[in-house]
Amino acid sequence: MSRLNGNRAQAQSEHLKVNVAILGAGRIAHAMATTLVKMAAAPRYTDLVAPYAVAARDGERAAAFAAQYGFPVSYGSYEELLADPHVDLVYIATPHSLHAEQGIMCLQAGKNILVEKSFTANAAQARELLAVAEASGLLCTEAIWTRYMPSRRIIDDIVASGVIGEVKMVDANLCYPVSGKARMTDPMLAGGALLDVGVYPLNFIDMVLGPRPIDRIVTSMTPYETGVDAHDAITLHYADGTMATAQASMLVSSDRGGYVWGTDGYIVCQNINNVEGIDVYNNDHALVAHHDVPAQLTGYEYQVADAANAILDGLTECAAMPHADTVRIMELMDQVRDQWGLAYPFE
């Protein structure tokens, strides 16, 4: 168990911060390191978290990473990092296919974890990892940044206000030309558009509509030369008559838009992957309201702060992304892949 789980009063009285370590040193690890450094310097977060350590299989790479961001500690193996008693939270920044194994390893070493999306490669792995987490009493939460951002609450408030009436349809897309990376194209790494970018449109839909029964899924994909999915189209038909559509690709760009259509109007979200603005229209297509989103450090700070506060409060999950929501999304992606006939070699 981490020294700080459920010990907010001690942390405050002794001026202790949640020490964050990064497991992995790839692209997303650099984004997190930048975030942690900015949080440490920001008045809102400076007393909450500290950038502490990084581990990579290559010790020289880890040392260079630590030097670049001013982390006090680096390790050339994950095992060494997990043996460090000063590590309170481990951010897992490796490919999807490794998340379950590494997450369990961290939990068994007594470390809280923040696991980069997609949480695991499939729902079975997610349930296995969460079972270990729940038995340990440690925090385990998925790092899908859009779940933690203030834009989510803005959208929730607009829908709850009734200004667009009853929501009947939702549409979201996210497409980036990122096929030149092994994590995107290698089946052994659970590559493909779905788990890397398609997870965002599906989470956008889920945040708007919540957990409601799905009657039918209609989906198709275009395979990449390695067999993983390159372009995805997914339509969800809900039991109450609501419908949602999602599109994702790793070969082209899109407007990244999120659209919520109601009986009295609609919402347009600019960039579901990091919302830049939210517009509300009535049925005459007149702009009713525009909502800016708060200024942010990088956007990743919200998930880190939620995780750190959950640790101090002794929680095992974050309210913004509870375990049930993580499993529901993983199960949905499994169902989509089943329709495509796409299984990863290790499944």
mmCIF file with all atom_site columns, C-alpha atoms in Angstrom, residues 115-267:
data_model
loop_
_atom_site.group_PDB
_atom_site.id
_atom_site.type_symbol
_atom_site.label_atom_id
_atom_site.label_alt_id
_atom_site.label_comp_id
_atom_site.label_asym_id
_atom_site.label_entity_id
_atom_site.label_seq_id
_atom_site.pdbx_PDB_ins_code
_atom_site.Cartn_x
_atom_site.Cartn_y
_atom_site.Cartn_z
_atom_site.occupancy
_atom_site.B_iso_or_equiv
_atom_site.pdbx_formal_charge
_atom_site.auth_seq_id
_atom_site.auth_comp_id
_atom_site.auth_asym_id
_atom_site.auth_atom_id
_atom_site.pdbx_PDB_model_num
ATOM 1   C CA . VAL A 1 115 ? -3.420  3.387   -17.020 1.00 0.00 ? 115 VAL A CA 1
ATOM 2   C CA . GLU A 1 116 ? -3.259  5.041   -20.420 1.00 0.00 ? 116 GLU A CA 1
ATOM 3   C CA . LYS A 1 117 ? -6.205  4.317   -22.701 1.00 0.00 ? 117 LYS A CA 1
ATOM 4   C CA . SER A 1 118 ? -7.235  1.952   -24.014 1.00 0.00 ? 118 SER A CA 1
ATOM 5   C CA . PHE A 1 119 ? -7.245  0.429   -20.559 1.00 0.00 ? 119 PHE A CA 1
ATOM 6   C CA . THR A 1 120 ? -6.336  -3.031  -21.835 1.00 0.00 ? 120 THR A CA 1
ATOM 7   C CA . ALA A 1 121 ? -6.523  -4.970  -25.103 1.00 0.00 ? 121 ALA A CA 1
ATOM 8   C CA . ASN A 1 122 ? -9.904  -6.529  -24.297 1.00 0.00 ? 122 ASN A CA 1
ATOM 9   C CA . ALA A 1 123 ? -12.599 -6.773  -21.635 1.00 0.00 ? 123 ALA A CA 1
ATOM 10  C CA . ALA A 1 124 ? -11.284 -10.020 -20.156 1.00 0.00 ? 124 ALA A CA 1
ATOM 11  C CA . GLN A 1 125 ? -7.951  -8.354  -19.421 1.00 0.00 ? 125 GLN A CA 1
ATOM 12  C CA . ALA A 1 126 ? -9.770  -5.336  -17.978 1.00 0.00 ? 126 ALA A CA 1
ATOM 13  C CA . ARG A 1 127 ? -11.804 -7.482  -15.597 1.00 0.00 ? 127 ARG A CA 1
ATOM 14  C CA . GLU A 1 128 ? -8.682  -9.379  -14.511 1.00 0.00 ? 128 GLU A CA 1
ATOM 15  C CA . LEU A 1 129 ? -6.780  -6.170  -13.808 1.00 0.00 ? 129 LEU A CA 1
ATOM 16  C CA . LEU A 1 130 ? -9.685  -4.573  -11.956 1.00 0.00 ? 130 LEU A CA 1
ATOM 17  C CA . ALA A 1 131 ? -10.199 -7.683  -9.824  1.00 0.00 ? 131 ALA A CA 1
ATOM 18  C CA . VAL A 1 132 ? -6.599  -7.377  -8.630  1.00 0.00 ? 132 VAL A CA 1
ATOM 19  C CA . ALA A 1 133 ? -7.083  -3.653  -8.040  1.00 0.00 ? 133 ALA A CA 1
ATOM 20  C CA . GLU A 1 134 ? -10.250 -4.082  -6.019  1.00 0.00 ? 134 GLU A CA 1
ATOM 21  C CA . ALA A 1 135 ? -8.670  -6.819  -3.884  1.00 0.00 ? 135 ALA A CA 1
ATOM 22  C CA . SER A 1 136 ? -5.648  -4.611  -3.215  1.00 0.00 ? 136 SER A CA 1
ATOM 23  C CA . GLY A 1 137 ? -7.557  -1.532  -2.087  1.00 0.00 ? 137 GLY A CA 1
ATOM 24  C CA . LEU A 1 138 ? -5.365  0.594   -4.342  1.00 0.00 ? 138 LEU A CA 1
ATOM 25  C CA . LEU A 1 139 ? -6.397  3.166   -6.920  1.00 0.00 ? 139 LEU A CA 1
ATOM 26  C CA . CYS A 1 140 ? -6.709  1.934   -10.481 1.00 0.00 ? 140 CYS A CA 1
ATOM 27  C CA . THR A 1 141 ? -8.116  4.288   -13.089 1.00 0.00 ? 141 THR A CA 1
ATOM 28  C CA . GLU A 1 142 ? -8.027  4.698   -16.852 1.00 0.00 ? 142 GLU A CA 1
ATOM 29  C CA . ALA A 1 143 ? -6.208  7.687   -18.294 1.00 0.00 ? 143 ALA A CA 1
ATOM 30  C CA . ILE A 1 144 ? -8.591  8.856   -20.985 1.00 0.00 ? 144 ILE A CA 1
ATOM 31  C CA . TRP A 1 145 ? -8.182  12.568  -20.535 1.00 0.00 ? 145 TRP A CA 1
ATOM 32  C CA . THR A 1 146 ? -11.508 13.670  -22.017 1.00 0.00 ? 146 THR A CA 1
ATOM 33  C CA . ARG A 1 147 ? -13.375 11.979  -19.163 1.00 0.00 ? 147 ARG A CA 1
ATOM 34  C CA . TYR A 1 148 ? -11.710 14.280  -16.623 1.00 0.00 ? 148 TYR A CA 1
ATOM 35  C CA . MET A 1 149 ? -11.813 17.590  -18.504 1.00 0.00 ? 149 MET A CA 1
ATOM 36  C CA . PRO A 1 150 ? -14.118 20.501  -17.526 1.00 0.00 ? 150 PRO A CA 1
ATOM 37  C CA . SER A 1 151 ? -15.675 20.343  -21.022 1.00 0.00 ? 151 SER A CA 1
ATOM 38  C CA . ARG A 1 152 ? -17.471 17.183  -19.964 1.00 0.00 ? 152 ARG A CA 1
ATOM 39  C CA . ARG A 1 153 ? -19.311 19.006  -17.191 1.00 0.00 ? 153 ARG A CA 1
ATOM 40  C CA . ILE A 1 154 ? -20.198 21.855  -19.569 1.00 0.00 ? 154 ILE A CA 1
ATOM 41  C CA . ILE A 1 155 ? -21.811 19.400  -21.995 1.00 0.00 ? 155 ILE A CA 1
ATOM 42  C CA . ASP A 1 156 ? -23.595 17.600  -19.147 1.00 0.00 ? 156 ASP A CA 1
ATOM 43  C CA . ASP A 1 157 ? -24.997 20.909  -17.868 1.00 0.00 ? 157 ASP A CA 1
ATOM 44  C CA . ILE A 1 158 ? -26.238 21.932  -21.324 1.00 0.00 ? 158 ILE A CA 1
ATOM 45  C CA . VAL A 1 159 ? -28.030 18.621  -21.805 1.00 0.00 ? 159 VAL A CA 1
ATOM 46  C CA . ALA A 1 160 ? -29.465 18.718  -18.267 1.00 0.00 ? 160 ALA A CA 1
ATOM 47  C CA . SER A 1 161 ? -30.766 22.261  -18.798 1.00 0.00 ? 161 SER A CA 1
ATOM 48  C CA . GLY A 1 162 ? -33.179 20.999  -21.452 1.00 0.00 ? 162 GLY A CA 1
ATOM 49  C CA . VAL A 1 163 ? -32.227 23.710  -23.926 1.00 0.00 ? 163 VAL A CA 1
ATOM 50  C CA . ILE A 1 164 ? -31.835 21.161  -26.740 1.00 0.00 ? 164 ILE A CA 1
ATOM 51  C CA . GLY A 1 165 ? -34.766 19.047  -25.592 1.00 0.00 ? 165 GLY A CA 1
ATOM 52  C CA . GLU A 1 166 ? -34.541 15.272  -25.456 1.00 0.00 ? 166 GLU A CA 1
ATOM 53  C CA . VAL A 1 167 ? -31.337 13.842  -26.902 1.00 0.00 ? 167 VAL A CA 1
ATOM 54  C CA . LYS A 1 168 ? -32.104 11.455  -29.764 1.00 0.00 ? 168 LYS A CA 1
ATOM 55  C CA . MET A 1 169 ? -28.804 11.130  -31.660 1.00 0.00 ? 169 MET A CA 1
ATOM 56  C CA . VAL A 1 170 ? -25.091 11.543  -31.011 1.00 0.00 ? 170 VAL A CA 1
ATOM 57  C CA . ASP A 1 171 ? -22.249 11.526  -33.529 1.00 0.00 ? 171 ASP A CA 1
ATOM 58  C CA . ALA A 1 172 ? -18.496 11.713  -32.951 1.00 0.00 ? 172 ALA A CA 1
ATOM 59  C CA . ASN A 1 173 ? -15.392 11.228  -35.058 1.00 0.00 ? 173 ASN A CA 1
ATOM 60  C CA . LEU A 1 174 ? -11.657 11.184  -34.558 1.00 0.00 ? 174 LEU A CA 1
ATOM 61  C CA . CYS A 1 175 ? -9.213  10.518  -37.376 1.00 0.00 ? 175 CYS A CA 1
ATOM 62  C CA . TYR A 1 176 ? -5.458  11.082  -37.511 1.00 0.00 ? 176 TYR A CA 1
ATOM 63  C CA . PRO A 1 177 ? -2.883  9.901   -40.093 1.00 0.00 ? 177 PRO A CA 1
ATOM 64  C CA . VAL A 1 178 ? -0.734  7.953   -37.621 1.00 0.00 ? 178 VAL A CA 1
ATOM 65  C CA . SER A 1 179 ? -0.198  4.642   -39.419 1.00 0.00 ? 179 SER A CA 1
ATOM 66  C CA . GLY A 1 180 ? 3.578   4.994   -39.447 1.00 0.00 ? 180 GLY A CA 1
ATOM 67  C CA . LYS A 1 181 ? 3.909   3.813   -35.848 1.00 0.00 ? 181 LYS A CA 1
ATOM 68  C CA . ALA A 1 182 ? 4.275   0.171   -34.768 1.00 0.00 ? 182 ALA A CA 1
ATOM 69  C CA . ARG A 1 183 ? 1.858   0.621   -31.877 1.00 0.00 ? 183 ARG A CA 1
ATOM 70  C CA . MET A 1 184 ? -0.788  1.489   -34.476 1.00 0.00 ? 184 MET A CA 1
ATOM 71  C CA . THR A 1 185 ? -0.094  -1.240  -37.016 1.00 0.00 ? 185 THR A CA 1
ATOM 72  C CA . ASP A 1 186 ? 1.283   -4.238  -35.115 1.00 0.00 ? 186 ASP A CA 1
ATOM 73  C CA . PRO A 1 187 ? -1.404  -6.807  -34.171 1.00 0.00 ? 187 PRO A CA 1
ATOM 74  C CA . MET A 1 188 ? 0.802   -8.060  -31.316 1.00 0.00 ? 188 MET A CA 1
ATOM 75  C CA . LEU A 1 189 ? 0.570   -4.577  -29.764 1.00 0.00 ? 189 LEU A CA 1
ATOM 76  C CA . ALA A 1 190 ? -3.236  -4.504  -30.203 1.00 0.00 ? 190 ALA A CA 1
ATOM 77  C CA . GLY A 1 191 ? -2.758  -1.956  -32.958 1.00 0.00 ? 191 GLY A CA 1
ATOM 78  C CA . GLY A 1 192 ? -5.421  -0.401  -35.141 1.00 0.00 ? 192 GLY A CA 1
ATOM 79  C CA . ALA A 1 193 ? -7.625  2.662   -35.113 1.00 0.00 ? 193 ALA A CA 1
ATOM 80  C CA . LEU A 1 194 ? -10.225 1.358   -32.661 1.00 0.00 ? 194 LEU A CA 1
ATOM 81  C CA . LEU A 1 195 ? -8.240  1.081   -29.436 1.00 0.00 ? 195 LEU A CA 1
ATOM 82  C CA . ASP A 1 196 ? -6.128  4.175   -30.068 1.00 0.00 ? 196 ASP A CA 1
ATOM 83  C CA . VAL A 1 197 ? -8.464  6.750   -31.630 1.00 0.00 ? 197 VAL A CA 1
ATOM 84  C CA . GLY A 1 198 ? -11.862 5.037   -31.902 1.00 0.00 ? 198 GLY A CA 1
ATOM 85  C CA . VAL A 1 199 ? -12.024 4.815   -28.140 1.00 0.00 ? 199 VAL A CA 1
ATOM 86  C CA . TYR A 1 200 ? -12.529 8.604   -28.007 1.00 0.00 ? 200 TYR A CA 1
ATOM 87  C CA . PRO A 1 201 ? -15.734 8.800   -30.095 1.00 0.00 ? 201 PRO A CA 1
ATOM 88  C CA . LEU A 1 202 ? -17.133 5.838   -28.157 1.00 0.00 ? 202 LEU A CA 1
ATOM 89  C CA . ASN A 1 203 ? -16.340 7.542   -24.853 1.00 0.00 ? 203 ASN A CA 1
ATOM 90  C CA . PHE A 1 204 ? -17.875 10.802  -26.081 1.00 0.00 ? 204 PHE A CA 1
ATOM 91  C CA . ILE A 1 205 ? -21.076 8.941   -26.895 1.00 0.00 ? 205 ILE A CA 1
ATOM 92  C CA . ASP A 1 206 ? -21.011 7.126   -23.564 1.00 0.00 ? 206 ASP A CA 1
ATOM 93  C CA . MET A 1 207 ? -20.485 10.337  -21.609 1.00 0.00 ? 207 MET A CA 1
ATOM 94  C CA . VAL A 1 208 ? -23.527 11.908  -23.268 1.00 0.00 ? 208 VAL A CA 1
ATOM 95  C CA . LEU A 1 209 ? -25.865 8.911   -23.205 1.00 0.00 ? 209 LEU A CA 1
ATOM 96  C CA . GLY A 1 210 ? -24.604 6.956   -20.213 1.00 0.00 ? 210 GLY A CA 1
ATOM 97  C CA . PRO A 1 211 ? -25.178 3.270   -19.540 1.00 0.00 ? 211 PRO A CA 1
ATOM 98  C CA . ARG A 1 212 ? -28.297 2.278   -21.455 1.00 0.00 ? 212 ARG A CA 1
ATOM 99  C CA . PRO A 1 213 ? -29.127 -1.012  -23.187 1.00 0.00 ? 213 PRO A CA 1
ATOM 100 C CA . ILE A 1 214 ? -27.889 -1.404  -26.761 1.00 0.00 ? 214 ILE A CA 1
ATOM 101 C CA . ASP A 1 215 ? -30.209 -3.387  -29.013 1.00 0.00 ? 215 ASP A CA 1
ATOM 102 C CA . ARG A 1 216 ? -27.972 -3.632  -32.034 1.00 0.00 ? 216 ARG A CA 1
ATOM 103 C CA . ILE A 1 217 ? -24.511 -2.703  -33.289 1.00 0.00 ? 217 ILE A CA 1
ATOM 104 C CA . VAL A 1 218 ? -23.916 -2.139  -36.995 1.00 0.00 ? 218 VAL A CA 1
ATOM 105 C CA . THR A 1 219 ? -20.258 -1.737  -37.887 1.00 0.00 ? 219 THR A CA 1
ATOM 106 C CA . SER A 1 220 ? -17.688 -2.112  -40.621 1.00 0.00 ? 220 SER A CA 1
ATOM 107 C CA . MET A 1 221 ? -13.993 -1.475  -41.020 1.00 0.00 ? 221 MET A CA 1
ATOM 108 C CA . THR A 1 222 ? -11.319 -1.339  -43.687 1.00 0.00 ? 222 THR A CA 1
ATOM 109 C CA . PRO A 1 223 ? -8.281  -3.450  -42.761 1.00 0.00 ? 223 PRO A CA 1
ATOM 110 C CA . TYR A 1 224 ? -4.719  -2.201  -42.861 1.00 0.00 ? 224 TYR A CA 1
ATOM 111 C CA . GLU A 1 225 ? -2.101  -4.322  -44.605 1.00 0.00 ? 225 GLU A CA 1
ATOM 112 C CA . THR A 1 226 ? -1.139  -5.908  -41.276 1.00 0.00 ? 226 THR A CA 1
ATOM 113 C CA . GLY A 1 227 ? -4.730  -6.975  -40.600 1.00 0.00 ? 227 GLY A CA 1
ATOM 114 C CA . VAL A 1 228 ? -5.624  -4.410  -37.946 1.00 0.00 ? 228 VAL A CA 1
ATOM 115 C CA . ASP A 1 229 ? -8.409  -1.888  -38.556 1.00 0.00 ? 229 ASP A CA 1
ATOM 116 C CA . ALA A 1 230 ? -7.532  1.235   -40.539 1.00 0.00 ? 230 ALA A CA 1
ATOM 117 C CA . HIS A 1 231 ? -10.956 2.936   -40.844 1.00 0.00 ? 231 HIS A CA 1
ATOM 118 C CA . ASP A 1 232 ? -13.942 2.224   -38.578 1.00 0.00 ? 232 ASP A CA 1
ATOM 119 C CA . ALA A 1 233 ? -17.646 3.083   -38.737 1.00 0.00 ? 233 ALA A CA 1
ATOM 120 C CA . ILE A 1 234 ? -19.885 2.125   -35.823 1.00 0.00 ? 234 ILE A CA 1
ATOM 121 C CA . THR A 1 235 ? -23.623 2.662   -35.316 1.00 0.00 ? 235 THR A CA 1
ATOM 122 C CA . LEU A 1 236 ? -25.216 1.950   -31.952 1.00 0.00 ? 236 LEU A CA 1
ATOM 123 C CA . HIS A 1 237 ? -28.974 1.365   -31.795 1.00 0.00 ? 237 HIS A CA 1
ATOM 124 C CA . TYR A 1 238 ? -30.281 1.719   -28.244 1.00 0.00 ? 238 TYR A CA 1
ATOM 125 C CA . ALA A 1 239 ? -33.365 0.020   -26.811 1.00 0.00 ? 239 ALA A CA 1
ATOM 126 C CA . ASP A 1 240 ? -35.073 3.378   -26.187 1.00 0.00 ? 240 ASP A CA 1
ATOM 127 C CA . GLY A 1 241 ? -34.753 4.432   -29.848 1.00 0.00 ? 241 GLY A CA 1
ATOM 128 C CA . THR A 1 242 ? -31.701 6.638   -29.406 1.00 0.00 ? 242 THR A CA 1
ATOM 129 C CA . MET A 1 243 ? -28.953 6.168   -31.979 1.00 0.00 ? 243 MET A CA 1
ATOM 130 C CA . ALA A 1 244 ? -25.263 7.031   -32.005 1.00 0.00 ? 244 ALA A CA 1
ATOM 131 C CA . THR A 1 245 ? -22.593 6.918   -34.693 1.00 0.00 ? 245 THR A CA 1
ATOM 132 C CA . ALA A 1 246 ? -18.800 6.904   -34.427 1.00 0.00 ? 246 ALA A CA 1
ATOM 133 C CA . GLN A 1 247 ? -16.047 7.075   -37.020 1.00 0.00 ? 247 GLN A CA 1
ATOM 134 C CA . ALA A 1 248 ? -12.301 6.586   -36.573 1.00 0.00 ? 248 ALA A CA 1
ATOM 135 C CA . SER A 1 249 ? -9.269  6.229   -38.812 1.00 0.00 ? 249 SER A CA 1
ATOM 136 C CA . MET A 1 250 ? -5.504  6.066   -38.585 1.00 0.00 ? 250 MET A CA 1
ATOM 137 C CA . LEU A 1 251 ? -4.991  7.011   -42.234 1.00 0.00 ? 251 LEU A CA 1
ATOM 138 C CA . VAL A 1 252 ? -6.835  10.333  -42.698 1.00 0.00 ? 252 VAL A CA 1
ATOM 139 C CA . SER A 1 253 ? -7.763  13.479  -40.807 1.00 0.00 ? 253 SER A CA 1
ATOM 140 C CA . SER A 1 254 ? -11.276 14.526  -39.791 1.00 0.00 ? 254 SER A CA 1
ATOM 141 C CA . ASP A 1 255 ? -12.924 17.529  -38.164 1.00 0.00 ? 255 ASP A CA 1
ATOM 142 C CA . ARG A 1 256 ? -12.849 15.647  -34.806 1.00 0.00 ? 256 ARG A CA 1
ATOM 143 C CA . GLY A 1 257 ? -16.338 16.914  -34.134 1.00 0.00 ? 257 GLY A CA 1
ATOM 144 C CA . GLY A 1 258 ? -18.837 15.813  -31.537 1.00 0.00 ? 258 GLY A CA 1
ATOM 145 C CA . TYR A 1 259 ? -22.538 16.406  -32.184 1.00 0.00 ? 259 TYR A CA 1
ATOM 146 C CA . VAL A 1 260 ? -25.479 15.986  -29.816 1.00 0.00 ? 260 VAL A CA 1
ATOM 147 C CA . TRP A 1 261 ? -28.866 16.284  -31.506 1.00 0.00 ? 261 TRP A CA 1
ATOM 148 C CA . GLY A 1 262 ? -32.013 16.912  -29.466 1.00 0.00 ? 262 GLY A CA 1
ATOM 149 C CA . THR A 1 263 ? -35.673 17.557  -30.174 1.00 0.00 ? 263 THR A CA 1
ATOM 150 C CA . ASP A 1 264 ? -35.248 21.331  -29.645 1.00 0.00 ? 264 ASP A CA 1
ATOM 151 C CA . GLY A 1 265 ? -31.708 21.959  -30.836 1.00 0.00 ? 265 GLY A CA 1
ATOM 152 C CA . TYR A 1 266 ? -28.194 20.593  -30.952 1.00 0.00 ? 266 TYR A CA 1
ATOM 153 C CA . ILE A 1 267 ? -24.668 20.876  -29.573 1.00 0.00 ? 267 ILE A CA 1
#
